[in-house]
Coordinates of C-alpha atoms in Angstrom, one line a residue:
M288 CA 7.1 3.0 26.6
K289 CA 8.0 -0.7 25.7
Y290 CA 9.6 -1.6 22.5
V291 CA 9.5 -4.6 20.1
L292 CA 12.3 -5.1 17.5
V293 CA 11.8 -7.2 14.5
T294 CA 14.3 -8.6 12.5
G295 CA 15.0 -10.8 9.5
G296 CA 17.8 -13.2 8.9
V297 CA 19.0 -15.9 5.8
V298 CA 17.3 -14.4 2.9
S299 CA 15.0 -11.5 2.5
G300 CA 11.0 -11.3 1.7
L301 CA 10.2 -13.6 4.2
G302 CA 7.4 -10.9 5.4
K303 CA 9.0 -9.2 8.1
G304 CA 6.4 -6.5 7.5
V305 CA 3.1 -8.5 7.6
T306 CA 4.9 -10.4 10.8
A307 CA 5.3 -6.6 12.6
S308 CA 2.0 -5.7 11.4
S309 CA 0.6 -9.2 12.7
I310 CA 2.5 -9.3 16.3
G311 CA 0.8 -5.2 16.4
V312 CA -2.4 -6.9 15.9
V313 CA -2.6 -9.0 18.9
L314 CA -1.1 -6.6 21.2
K315 CA -3.7 -4.6 20.2
A316 CA -6.4 -6.9 20.9
C317 CA -4.9 -7.6 24.5
G318 CA -6.0 -4.0 25.0
L319 CA -2.5 -2.2 24.6
R320 CA -2.4 1.0 22.6
V321 CA 0.7 0.1 19.4
T322 CA 2.5 2.5 17.2
S323 CA 5.1 1.4 14.3
I324 CA 8.4 2.3 13.3
K325 CA 9.9 1.0 10.1
I326 CA 13.9 1.3 9.8
D327 CA 15.3 1.3 6.0
P328 CA 19.1 1.0 6.1
Y329 CA 19.3 2.6 2.0
L330 CA 20.6 6.2 1.7
N331 CA 17.7 7.7 -0.1
T332 CA 16.1 9.9 2.2
D333 CA 12.4 8.7 1.2
A334 CA 10.7 5.9 -1.1
G335 CA 9.7 8.6 -3.3
T336 CA 12.2 8.5 -6.2
M337 CA 12.8 5.0 -5.9
S338 CA 11.4 2.3 -8.8
P339 CA 8.3 0.1 -8.4
F340 CA 10.5 -2.2 -10.3
E341 CA 13.0 -2.2 -7.4
H342 CA 11.3 -1.5 -4.1
G343 CA 7.5 -2.1 -4.5
E344 CA 4.9 0.7 -4.4
V345 CA 5.5 3.9 -2.6
F346 CA 3.0 4.3 0.6
V347 CA 1.4 8.0 0.8
L348 CA 0.6 9.2 4.6
D349 CA -1.6 11.7 5.3
D350 CA 1.2 14.1 6.1
G351 CA 2.5 13.8 2.3
G352 CA 5.6 11.6 3.7
E353 CA 6.3 8.9 0.9
V354 CA 7.7 6.1 2.5
D355 CA 8.0 2.3 2.4
L356 CA 5.4 -0.2 1.7
D357 CA 5.6 -1.8 5.0
L358 CA 4.0 1.3 6.5
G359 CA 0.9 0.5 4.5
N360 CA 0.9 -2.9 5.8
Y361 CA 1.0 -1.2 9.4
E362 CA -1.9 1.2 8.8
R363 CA -4.1 -1.2 7.3
F364 CA -3.4 -4.1 10.0
L365 CA -3.6 -1.5 12.9
D366 CA -6.0 0.9 11.5
I367 CA -3.5 3.9 12.8
K368 CA -2.5 7.2 10.9
L369 CA 1.7 7.3 10.7
T370 CA 4.1 10.1 9.9
R371 CA 6.7 10.2 7.8
D372 CA 9.0 10.4 10.5
N373 CA 7.6 6.8 11.5
N374 CA 10.0 5.7 8.4
I375 CA 13.6 5.9 9.3
T376 CA 16.3 5.8 6.8
T377 CA 20.1 6.2 6.7
G378 CA 19.7 8.9 4.3
K379 CA 17.3 10.9 6.9
I380 CA 19.7 10.0 9.9
Y381 CA 23.2 11.4 8.1
Q382 CA 21.5 14.1 7.0
S383 CA 20.3 15.4 10.3
V384 CA 23.9 14.7 11.7
I385 CA 25.4 16.9 8.8
D386 CA 22.7 19.4 9.6
K387 CA 23.9 19.7 13.3
E388 CA 27.5 19.6 12.5
R389 CA 26.8 22.3 10.2
R390 CA 25.2 24.7 12.7
G391 CA 27.8 23.6 15.3
D392 CA 26.2 21.5 17.5
Y393 CA 28.7 19.2 18.3
L394 CA 31.0 22.1 19.6
G395 CA 33.8 21.3 16.9
K396 CA 34.1 17.2 17.9
T397 CA 34.9 15.0 15.4
V398 CA 31.2 13.5 14.2
Q399 CA 31.6 10.0 14.0
V400 CA 29.2 7.0 13.4
V401 CA 29.3 6.0 17.3
P402 CA 28.5 7.8 19.1
H403 CA 26.8 10.5 16.8
I404 CA 24.7 8.3 14.2
T405 CA 24.2 5.5 16.8
D406 CA 23.0 8.5 18.9
A407 CA 20.8 10.2 16.3
I408 CA 18.8 6.7 15.7
Q409 CA 18.0 6.0 19.3
E410 CA 16.8 9.5 19.9
W411 CA 14.6 9.2 16.8
I412 CA 13.2 6.1 17.5
E413 CA 12.3 7.7 21.1
R414 CA 11.0 11.1 19.8
V415 CA 8.7 9.0 17.2
A416 CA 7.3 6.3 19.4
M417 CA 5.8 8.9 21.6
I418 CA 3.9 10.4 18.6
P419 CA 0.2 9.4 19.3
V420 CA -0.9 7.5 16.0
D421 CA -4.5 6.1 17.0
G422 CA -6.2 9.5 17.0
K423 CA -6.2 9.5 21.1
E424 CA -4.2 11.8 23.1
G425 CA -0.8 10.3 24.8
P426 CA 2.0 8.2 23.2
A427 CA 1.2 4.4 22.8
D428 CA 2.0 1.7 25.4
V429 CA 3.9 -0.5 22.9
C430 CA 6.1 0.9 19.6
V431 CA 6.9 -2.3 17.0
I432 CA 9.9 -1.7 15.1
E433 CA 11.3 -3.5 12.3
L434 CA 14.5 -3.4 10.6
G435 CA 14.6 -3.6 7.1
G436 CA 17.2 -6.1 5.5
T437 CA 18.7 -8.8 6.8
I438 CA 21.2 -9.3 9.5
G439 CA 24.8 -9.1 8.4
D440 CA 24.1 -6.4 5.7
I441 CA 26.9 -3.4 5.7
E442 CA 24.5 -0.9 5.4
S443 CA 22.5 -2.1 8.3
M444 CA 25.7 -1.8 10.8
P445 CA 24.9 1.5 12.4
F446 CA 21.3 0.5 13.2
I447 CA 21.8 -2.8 14.8
E448 CA 24.8 -1.3 16.9
A449 CA 22.3 1.8 17.7
L450 CA 19.8 -1.0 18.3
G451 CA 21.7 -2.8 20.7
Q452 CA 23.0 0.3 22.9
F453 CA 19.2 0.9 23.3
S454 CA 18.1 -2.3 24.1
Y455 CA 20.6 -2.1 27.3
R456 CA 19.8 1.4 28.0
V457 CA 15.9 0.8 28.4
G458 CA 16.8 -2.3 30.0
P459 CA 15.1 -5.8 29.2
G460 CA 11.9 -5.6 30.7
N461 CA 10.8 -2.6 28.3
F462 CA 12.6 -4.5 25.1
C463 CA 12.0 -7.4 23.0
L464 CA 13.6 -8.8 19.8
V465 CA 11.7 -11.2 17.4
H466 CA 13.7 -12.7 14.7
V467 CA 12.2 -13.9 11.5
S468 CA 14.1 -16.2 9.6
L469 CA 14.0 -19.2 7.5
V470 CA 13.5 -22.8 7.9
P471 CA 13.8 -24.5 4.5
V472 CA 12.8 -28.0 3.4
L473 CA 14.9 -29.6 1.0
N474 CA 13.2 -31.7 -1.7
V475 CA 16.3 -34.3 -1.9
V476 CA 15.7 -35.1 2.0
G477 CA 12.1 -33.7 2.6
E478 CA 13.2 -32.4 5.8
Q479 CA 13.3 -29.0 8.2
K480 CA 16.9 -27.5 8.1
T481 CA 17.9 -25.6 10.6
K482 CA 21.3 -24.6 9.9
P483 CA 20.5 -21.3 8.4
T484 CA 18.5 -19.9 11.1
Q485 CA 21.2 -21.3 13.9
H486 CA 23.8 -19.0 11.6
S487 CA 21.5 -16.2 11.2
V488 CA 21.0 -16.2 14.9
R489 CA 24.5 -16.4 15.6
G490 CA 25.3 -13.6 13.2
L491 CA 22.9 -11.5 15.6
R492 CA 24.1 -12.5 18.7
G493 CA 27.8 -11.9 17.7
L494 CA 26.3 -8.1 17.1
G495 CA 25.1 -7.5 20.6
L496 CA 21.5 -8.4 20.1
T497 CA 19.7 -11.7 21.7
P498 CA 16.3 -13.0 20.2
N499 CA 13.8 -13.6 22.9
I500 CA 11.6 -14.8 20.3
L501 CA 12.0 -16.8 17.1
A502 CA 9.6 -16.4 14.1
C503 CA 10.5 -19.2 11.4
R504 CA 9.0 -19.0 8.3
S505 CA 8.8 -22.3 7.0
T506 CA 6.3 -24.0 4.2
T507 CA 4.5 -26.3 7.3
A508 CA 4.6 -26.0 10.9
L509 CA 7.8 -27.0 12.6
E510 CA 8.0 -30.5 13.7
E511 CA 8.8 -30.5 17.8
N512 CA 12.4 -32.0 17.1
V513 CA 13.1 -29.2 14.9
K514 CA 11.7 -27.2 17.8
E515 CA 14.0 -28.4 20.3
K516 CA 17.0 -28.0 18.0
L517 CA 16.5 -24.6 17.5
S518 CA 16.1 -23.7 21.3
K519 CA 18.9 -25.7 22.1
F520 CA 21.5 -24.3 19.5
C521 CA 19.8 -20.7 19.5
H522 CA 19.6 -20.1 23.3
V523 CA 15.5 -19.6 22.9
P524 CA 13.2 -21.6 25.1
A525 CA 11.2 -23.4 23.0
A526 CA 7.7 -22.4 23.8
N527 CA 9.0 -18.8 22.4
I528 CA 9.4 -20.6 18.9
I529 CA 6.8 -19.6 16.5
T530 CA 6.4 -21.1 13.0
L531 CA 4.9 -19.1 10.6
Y532 CA 3.9 -21.5 7.6
D533 CA 2.3 -20.8 4.8
V534 CA -1.4 -19.7 5.1
S535 CA -4.0 -19.0 2.7
N536 CA -4.2 -15.4 3.7
I537 CA -2.5 -12.9 5.4
W538 CA -5.4 -12.2 7.7
H539 CA -4.2 -15.4 9.3
I540 CA -1.1 -14.5 10.7
P541 CA -2.1 -12.4 13.6
L542 CA -4.1 -15.7 14.3
L543 CA -1.1 -17.9 13.6
L544 CA 0.5 -16.0 16.5
R545 CA -2.3 -16.3 19.1
D546 CA -2.7 -19.9 18.6
Q547 CA 0.7 -20.4 19.5
K548 CA 0.8 -18.1 22.4
A549 CA 3.1 -15.2 20.8
H550 CA 1.6 -12.6 22.9
K551 CA 2.4 -13.9 26.0
A552 CA 6.1 -14.6 24.9
I553 CA 6.2 -10.8 24.1
L554 CA 3.9 -10.0 27.2
K555 CA 6.3 -11.5 29.5
G556 CA 9.1 -9.9 27.7
L557 CA 7.9 -6.8 28.4
N558 CA 6.3 -7.2 32.1
L559 CA 3.2 -6.7 30.8
L560 CA 1.8 -10.4 31.1
G561 CA -0.1 -9.4 34.2
V562 CA -1.9 -6.1 33.2
T563 CA -3.4 -7.5 29.9
G564 CA -6.2 -9.3 28.7
E565 CA -6.8 -12.3 26.2
P566 CA -6.7 -11.0 22.5
V567 CA -9.8 -10.5 21.1
L568 CA -9.8 -11.1 17.6
E569 CA -13.5 -12.3 16.7
E570 CA -14.0 -9.9 13.7
W571 CA -10.5 -10.7 12.5
T572 CA -11.1 -14.6 12.4
S573 CA -14.5 -13.8 10.7
R574 CA -12.9 -11.9 7.6
A575 CA -10.1 -14.7 7.3
K576 CA -12.4 -17.1 7.2
T577 CA -14.9 -15.4 5.0
C578 CA -11.9 -14.5 2.6
D579 CA -11.2 -18.5 2.5
M580 CA -15.0 -19.6 1.6
L581 CA -15.5 -16.6 -1.2
Q582 CA -16.0 -18.7 -4.3
D583 CA -18.3 -16.4 -6.9
P584 CA -15.6 -14.5 -9.0
V585 CA -15.3 -10.8 -9.7
R586 CA -12.7 -10.0 -12.5
I587 CA -11.0 -7.1 -12.4
A588 CA -8.8 -6.2 -15.5
M589 CA -5.8 -4.2 -14.0
V590 CA -4.5 -2.4 -16.9
G591 CA -1.1 -0.8 -15.7
K592 CA 2.7 -0.5 -16.5
Y593 CA 4.0 -2.7 -13.9
T594 CA 2.1 -6.1 -14.1
G595 CA 5.1 -8.0 -14.0
L596 CA 5.5 -6.7 -9.9
S597 CA 2.1 -7.1 -7.7
D598 CA 3.9 -5.2 -5.3
A599 CA 3.8 -2.2 -7.2
Y600 CA 0.0 -2.0 -7.0
L601 CA 0.0 -3.5 -3.5
S602 CA -2.2 -0.8 -1.9
V603 CA -4.9 -1.2 -5.1
L604 CA -4.6 -5.0 -4.7
K605 CA -5.2 -4.6 -1.0
A606 CA -8.4 -2.2 -1.1
L607 CA -10.1 -4.4 -4.2
L608 CA -9.6 -7.6 -1.7
H609 CA -11.3 -5.8 1.0
A610 CA -14.1 -4.3 -1.1
S611 CA -14.7 -7.9 -2.8
V612 CA -14.1 -9.4 0.7
A613 CA -17.2 -7.0 1.7
C614 CA -19.3 -8.1 -1.6
R615 CA -18.8 -11.2 -0.7
R616 CA -16.7 -12.2 -3.8
K617 CA -13.6 -13.9 -4.7
L618 CA -11.4 -11.5 -6.3
V619 CA -9.8 -12.3 -9.8
V620 CA -7.1 -9.7 -10.9
E621 CA -6.7 -10.1 -14.5
W622 CA -3.4 -8.4 -15.2
V623 CA -3.4 -6.4 -18.5
A624 CA 0.2 -4.9 -19.6
A625 CA -1.1 -1.4 -20.9
T626 CA 1.8 -2.0 -24.2
D627 CA -0.1 -5.2 -25.0
L628 CA -3.3 -3.3 -26.1
E629 CA -1.7 -0.8 -28.2
E630 CA -1.5 -1.3 -32.3
S631 CA 2.5 -1.6 -32.1
T632 CA 2.3 -4.7 -30.2
E633 CA -0.3 -6.0 -32.9
I634 CA 1.8 -5.8 -35.3
E635 CA 4.7 -6.9 -33.6
A636 CA 3.3 -9.6 -31.1
P637 CA -0.4 -10.1 -32.6
D638 CA -1.2 -13.2 -29.7
V639 CA 0.4 -11.1 -27.2
H640 CA -1.9 -8.7 -28.6
K641 CA -5.2 -10.7 -28.8
A642 CA -4.7 -12.0 -25.7
A643 CA -4.5 -9.0 -23.8
W644 CA -8.1 -8.1 -25.1
D645 CA -9.1 -11.1 -24.5
Q646 CA -8.6 -10.8 -20.7
L647 CA -10.2 -6.8 -20.6
E648 CA -13.3 -8.0 -22.8
E649 CA -13.9 -11.0 -20.3
A650 CA -13.5 -8.5 -17.1
D651 CA -16.2 -7.7 -14.9
G652 CA -14.9 -4.1 -14.4
I653 CA -11.6 -2.6 -15.2
L654 CA -9.2 -0.4 -13.1
V655 CA -6.3 1.9 -14.4
P656 CA -3.7 2.7 -11.5
G657 CA -1.9 5.7 -11.0
G658 CA 1.9 6.3 -12.6
F659 CA 4.3 8.1 -14.3
G660 CA 6.0 8.4 -17.6
D661 CA 4.2 7.7 -21.2
R662 CA 5.0 3.9 -21.4
G663 CA 2.0 2.2 -22.2
V664 CA -0.4 5.5 -22.0
Q665 CA -1.9 4.7 -25.6
G666 CA -3.1 1.1 -24.3
K667 CA -4.7 2.8 -20.9
I668 CA -6.4 5.3 -23.1
L669 CA -8.0 2.7 -25.2
A670 CA -9.0 0.5 -22.0
A671 CA -10.9 3.8 -20.9
K672 CA -12.4 4.1 -24.4
Y673 CA -13.1 0.1 -24.3
A674 CA -14.8 0.6 -20.5
R675 CA -17.1 4.2 -21.7
E676 CA -18.1 2.4 -24.9
H677 CA -19.4 -0.6 -23.7
N678 CA -20.6 0.3 -20.3
V679 CA -18.4 -1.7 -18.5
P680 CA -17.5 -0.7 -14.9
F681 CA -14.3 1.6 -14.6
L682 CA -12.2 3.2 -12.1
G683 CA -9.2 5.7 -12.9
I684 CA -7.3 6.9 -10.5
C685 CA -4.5 9.7 -10.7
L686 CA -3.2 8.9 -14.0
G687 CA -6.2 7.0 -14.5
M688 CA -8.3 9.7 -14.3
Q689 CA -6.4 11.9 -16.4
I690 CA -6.3 9.2 -19.3
A691 CA -9.9 8.8 -19.3
V692 CA -10.3 12.8 -19.6
I693 CA -8.0 12.7 -22.8
E694 CA -9.9 9.5 -24.0
F695 CA -13.1 11.5 -23.7
A696 CA -11.7 14.7 -25.2
R697 CA -10.4 13.1 -28.6
S698 CA -13.6 10.6 -29.0
V699 CA -16.5 12.7 -28.0
L700 CA -14.8 16.0 -28.0
N701 CA -13.2 15.0 -31.6
M702 CA -9.6 16.6 -30.4
K703 CA -7.8 13.9 -32.1
D704 CA -4.2 15.8 -30.7
A705 CA -5.6 16.2 -27.1
N706 CA -3.1 15.2 -24.4
S707 CA -1.4 15.7 -21.3
T708 CA 1.5 18.3 -21.4
E709 CA 3.4 15.4 -19.4
F710 CA 3.7 13.4 -22.7
E711 CA 3.8 16.0 -25.3
A712 CA 4.5 19.4 -24.1
N713 CA 3.6 21.4 -27.6
T714 CA -0.2 19.8 -28.1
T715 CA -2.6 22.3 -29.4
N716 CA -5.3 20.4 -26.5
P717 CA -3.8 19.9 -23.4
C718 CA -6.5 18.0 -21.6
V719 CA -3.7 17.7 -18.8
I720 CA -1.3 20.1 -17.5
F721 CA 1.7 20.7 -14.8
M722 CA 0.2 22.3 -12.0
P723 CA 1.0 26.2 -11.5
E724 CA 2.1 25.7 -7.9
L725 CA 4.9 23.0 -8.9
R726 CA 6.1 25.4 -11.8
L727 CA 6.9 28.1 -9.5
L728 CA 8.5 25.7 -6.6
N729 CA 10.6 24.0 -9.6
S730 CA 11.5 27.3 -10.6
F731 CA 12.5 28.2 -7.3
L732 CA 15.0 25.3 -7.0
C733 CA 16.2 25.9 -10.3
N734 CA 17.2 29.6 -9.6
N735 CA 18.6 28.2 -6.2
N736 CA 21.0 25.4 -7.9
Y737 CA 18.8 22.7 -6.5
A738 CA 17.7 21.4 -10.3
Q739 CA 18.7 21.5 -13.9
G740 CA 15.1 22.7 -15.0
S741 CA 11.7 23.0 -14.4
K742 CA 10.6 19.9 -14.2
T743 CA 13.7 17.8 -12.9
H744 CA 13.8 18.1 -9.3
M745 CA 12.0 14.9 -8.4
G746 CA 12.1 14.5 -5.0
G747 CA 9.1 16.0 -2.7
T748 CA 8.3 18.3 -5.1
M749 CA 4.5 16.7 -6.4
R750 CA 1.3 17.6 -4.6
L751 CA 1.4 15.2 -1.6
G752 CA -1.0 14.0 1.2
S753 CA -4.2 14.5 2.5
R754 CA -6.5 16.9 0.6
R755 CA -10.0 17.9 0.6
T756 CA -12.6 17.3 -2.2
Y757 CA -15.7 19.1 -2.0
F758 CA -18.6 17.3 -4.0
Q759 CA -20.6 19.6 -6.5
V760 CA -23.6 17.3 -7.0
P761 CA -24.9 15.9 -4.3
D762 CA -26.6 13.1 -5.6
C763 CA -23.9 11.5 -7.6
K764 CA -22.9 7.8 -7.1
S765 CA -19.4 9.0 -5.5
A766 CA -21.2 11.0 -2.7
K767 CA -23.6 8.2 -2.0
L768 CA -21.0 5.9 -1.7
Y769 CA -19.3 8.1 0.9
G770 CA -22.0 8.4 2.7
N771 CA -24.2 11.6 1.0
V772 CA -21.2 13.5 3.1
K773 CA -20.3 17.1 1.8
Y774 CA -16.8 16.8 1.6
V775 CA -14.0 13.8 2.2
D776 CA -10.0 14.0 2.8
E777 CA -8.0 11.7 0.5
R778 CA -4.2 11.2 -0.3
H779 CA -2.6 12.8 -3.1
R780 CA 0.7 12.3 -5.3
H781 CA 0.2 13.8 -8.6
R782 CA 2.3 16.7 -10.5
Y783 CA -0.3 17.3 -13.4
E784 CA -3.8 18.2 -13.1
V785 CA -6.9 18.3 -15.5
N786 CA -6.4 21.8 -17.4
P787 CA -9.4 23.9 -15.9
D788 CA -9.8 25.8 -19.0
M789 CA -11.3 22.9 -20.8
I790 CA -13.4 22.1 -17.9
T791 CA -16.9 23.8 -19.2
E792 CA -16.4 22.0 -22.9
L793 CA -16.0 19.2 -21.2
E794 CA -19.0 19.2 -18.9
N795 CA -20.9 20.5 -21.8
A796 CA -20.2 17.1 -23.6
G797 CA -21.4 15.2 -20.6
L798 CA -18.1 14.7 -18.5
S799 CA -19.3 15.4 -14.8
F800 CA -16.7 17.0 -12.6
V801 CA -18.7 16.0 -9.1
G802 CA -15.6 16.8 -6.9
K803 CA -13.5 19.7 -6.7
D804 CA -10.4 21.3 -4.2
E805 CA -11.4 24.4 -2.2
S806 CA -10.5 26.3 -4.8
S807 CA -13.0 24.4 -7.3
R808 CA -10.2 25.0 -10.3
R809 CA -8.5 21.4 -9.3
M810 CA -10.9 18.4 -10.6
E811 CA -10.8 15.9 -8.3
I812 CA -13.7 13.3 -9.2
L813 CA -15.3 12.6 -12.7
E814 CA -18.1 10.2 -13.3
L815 CA -19.9 10.0 -16.4
R816 CA -23.5 10.4 -15.5
T817 CA -25.3 7.9 -18.3
H818 CA -22.5 4.9 -17.2
P819 CA -23.4 2.3 -14.6
Y820 CA -20.1 3.2 -13.4
F821 CA -17.3 4.9 -14.5
V822 CA -15.6 7.1 -12.1
G823 CA -12.2 8.7 -12.3
V824 CA -10.1 10.5 -9.1
Q825 CA -7.1 12.3 -8.9
F826 CA -6.3 11.0 -5.2
H827 CA -5.7 7.7 -4.2
P828 CA -8.3 6.1 -2.3
E829 CA -6.3 2.8 -1.9
F830 CA -4.0 4.1 0.9
K831 CA -7.0 4.6 3.5
S832 CA -8.7 1.1 2.4
R833 CA -8.6 -1.0 5.8
P834 CA -10.1 -4.6 6.1
G835 CA -12.8 -3.6 8.0
K836 CA -13.5 -0.1 6.3
P837 CA -13.0 -0.9 2.8
S838 CA -12.5 2.6 0.4
A839 CA -16.1 4.0 -0.9
L840 CA -14.9 3.8 -4.3
F841 CA -13.4 0.3 -4.6
L842 CA -16.9 -0.9 -3.3
G843 CA -18.4 0.7 -5.9
L844 CA -16.2 -0.8 -8.8
I845 CA -17.0 -4.4 -7.4
A846 CA -20.5 -3.5 -6.5
A847 CA -21.2 -2.6 -10.3
S848 CA -18.9 -5.3 -11.5
C849 CA -21.2 -7.8 -9.8
G850 CA -24.1 -5.8 -11.3
H851 CA -25.9 -4.5 -8.2
L852 CA -24.7 -1.0 -7.7
E853 CA -28.2 0.3 -7.6
A854 CA -29.4 -2.2 -4.9
F855 CA -26.0 -1.2 -3.2
L856 CA -26.8 2.6 -3.3
Q857 CA -30.0 2.7 -2.2
N858 CA -28.9 1.2 0.9
P859 CA -25.1 2.0 1.4
I860 CA -22.7 0.2 3.1
H861 CA -19.9 2.9 2.7
V862 CA -17.0 3.3 4.3
K863 CA -17.8 1.6 7.5
M864 CA -19.3 -1.2 6.2
Q865 CA -18.3 -4.6 8.1
T866 CA -17.6 -8.0 5.7
K867 CA -21.0 -9.4 7.8
N868 CA -23.3 -6.4 6.4
S869 CA -22.5 -7.4 2.9
L870 CA -25.7 -6.9 0.3
T871 CA -24.5 -9.0 -2.4
N872 CA -24.1 -12.4 -0.3
G873 CA -25.0 -15.4 -2.7
M874 CA -25.9 -13.1 -5.4
P875 CA -25.3 -14.3 -9.2
T876 CA -21.5 -13.0 -11.0
S877 CA -22.7 -11.3 -14.2
K878 CA -21.6 -8.5 -16.5
V879 CA -24.0 -5.9 -18.0
Y880 CA -23.2 -4.9 -21.6
Q881 CA -24.8 -3.0 -24.0
N882 CA -26.8 -5.9 -25.6
G883 CA -28.0 -7.5 -22.5
I884 CA -26.6 -9.6 -19.7
K885 CA -23.4 -11.4 -19.9
N886 CA -22.8 -14.5 -17.4
K887 CA -19.5 -15.4 -16.4
H888 CA -17.4 -18.4 -16.3
V889 CA -15.4 -19.7 -13.6
N890 CA -13.1 -21.6 -15.1
G891 CA -9.7 -21.1 -17.0
S892 CA -6.0 -20.2 -16.6
H893 CA -6.1 -16.6 -14.7
N894 CA -4.2 -15.5 -12.4
I895 CA -6.6 -15.4 -9.5
Y896 CA -5.3 -12.6 -6.7
S897 CA -6.7 -14.2 -3.3
N898 CA -4.0 -13.0 -1.3
C899 CA -3.2 -16.5 -0.3
N900 CA 0.6 -17.0 -1.2
G901 CA 2.2 -17.0 1.9
V902 CA 2.7 -14.4 4.6
H903 CA 3.9 -11.7 2.5
A904 CA 1.2 -11.8 -0.3

């Protein structure tokens, strides 16, 4: 097994995750099998209980692992399926060591950071690196490891020591270190400054790790004299100093690495130079160029709780982007804070309320993503109501599906107090309820002193991971988008479900539950048959969307928002759709209203999410 370690220096947020993913793409394009590991030095066992405001989205894997969002980057870029053990945290490592100590595995020895913690880290890396993640038998050829945080962080020290020992143990021909650092340009002097990188590399070397390659983040390509200076003071060959300058979209990053011969430097360090070919990235190149050339916009209103931080909905944004590029449309995301749509905001801040509704009404499609808590729920319900009544394409994910059910019950069935027990425990019309099996689990945890109440033990107590959904109506839009299959496997993350006792009443009123689980009691997909595109799903389809294989339901939303869903369904390009096969190339952007067609304007001050803001956009 060969190992590539990616570390970061100077500041966080440089794009180590995209860099590590791009390295994997280039190595895979050379004919190698690649797996990935993300090390997060925080004490949390996993990312499941972390606030999206603080850490971005929680990415969910097939096995139910709640992990760092960078694992989402790895899966999307490399088209692989990782496991929960591919995300190493300080909490996991210490927990495993403490469990061993309690069992007496250390035979009475004093348990210390060195060697016990550092050995546990190395053993974990070696074990997980051998797990195949690409659907083939046997281990991968190369494992790309990303160390979170920056060099010098106190919490990273055990991992730095372990990786130093690991590099010595596996040998220089099996280990390559790529250090991502910042080369800023000060506006006052207008030149690229190397001192921050020099200090970062000096600190790294002082901790026992020597970089083989420098990946320098800068606004523009490094000047030759800057490369020479870095080479001299950092003891890295000039040919091994790569510039990761700002690009129009992140799909250009693997191409930057290829063009600067980064793969040759890595393969040389791993003694693989003579056994691989040149990277084949034609499809990747085509996709990156296509994304840059898109002009006709499709506007999607994202009605959510964390609209101030795009990383909170990173996978949703990527899935929208994949579908938009496949449909030859430039994605424009209108960020709409759910609370701004509510009546209370109209009273307190009427201008904010009006602006939010203007954004919603001008959008070609509406998406309500998943979430937790009652803040903004009423605004999401109003957004679903607007989409349903005005025939605007709508996709509700997880909580988004649940609020669509609540809105339908209130508006169509006239159940004015219809609600979820998550928000109103004593509602007389509980459309959404706490799942029975989780109630039993939390009762067990409470009785065994793991929790103080039935719904207070948060970590890992949800319905998580890949679950199967069976289509009940063969000719529904969702089934057609998935390619007329009988079932689909998608990833879940929820505690509440649509109340099965209310399904008959809801369906008699026109809400069709076209997808259910194996028991037929858990609702997975809903549609309004008379609506151009009104779909709600209990699962999270965004987690399995890939650049070359967009999520079927996101493709449906974008196609419907462009006004071409019917043509799309007649000749579906569902999950296996490639960018070059788009049906909607060159078609005008329009929006279907009850009173006719309204052409969309391109001008205006909107937040365009074209994935064009540097390597970590």
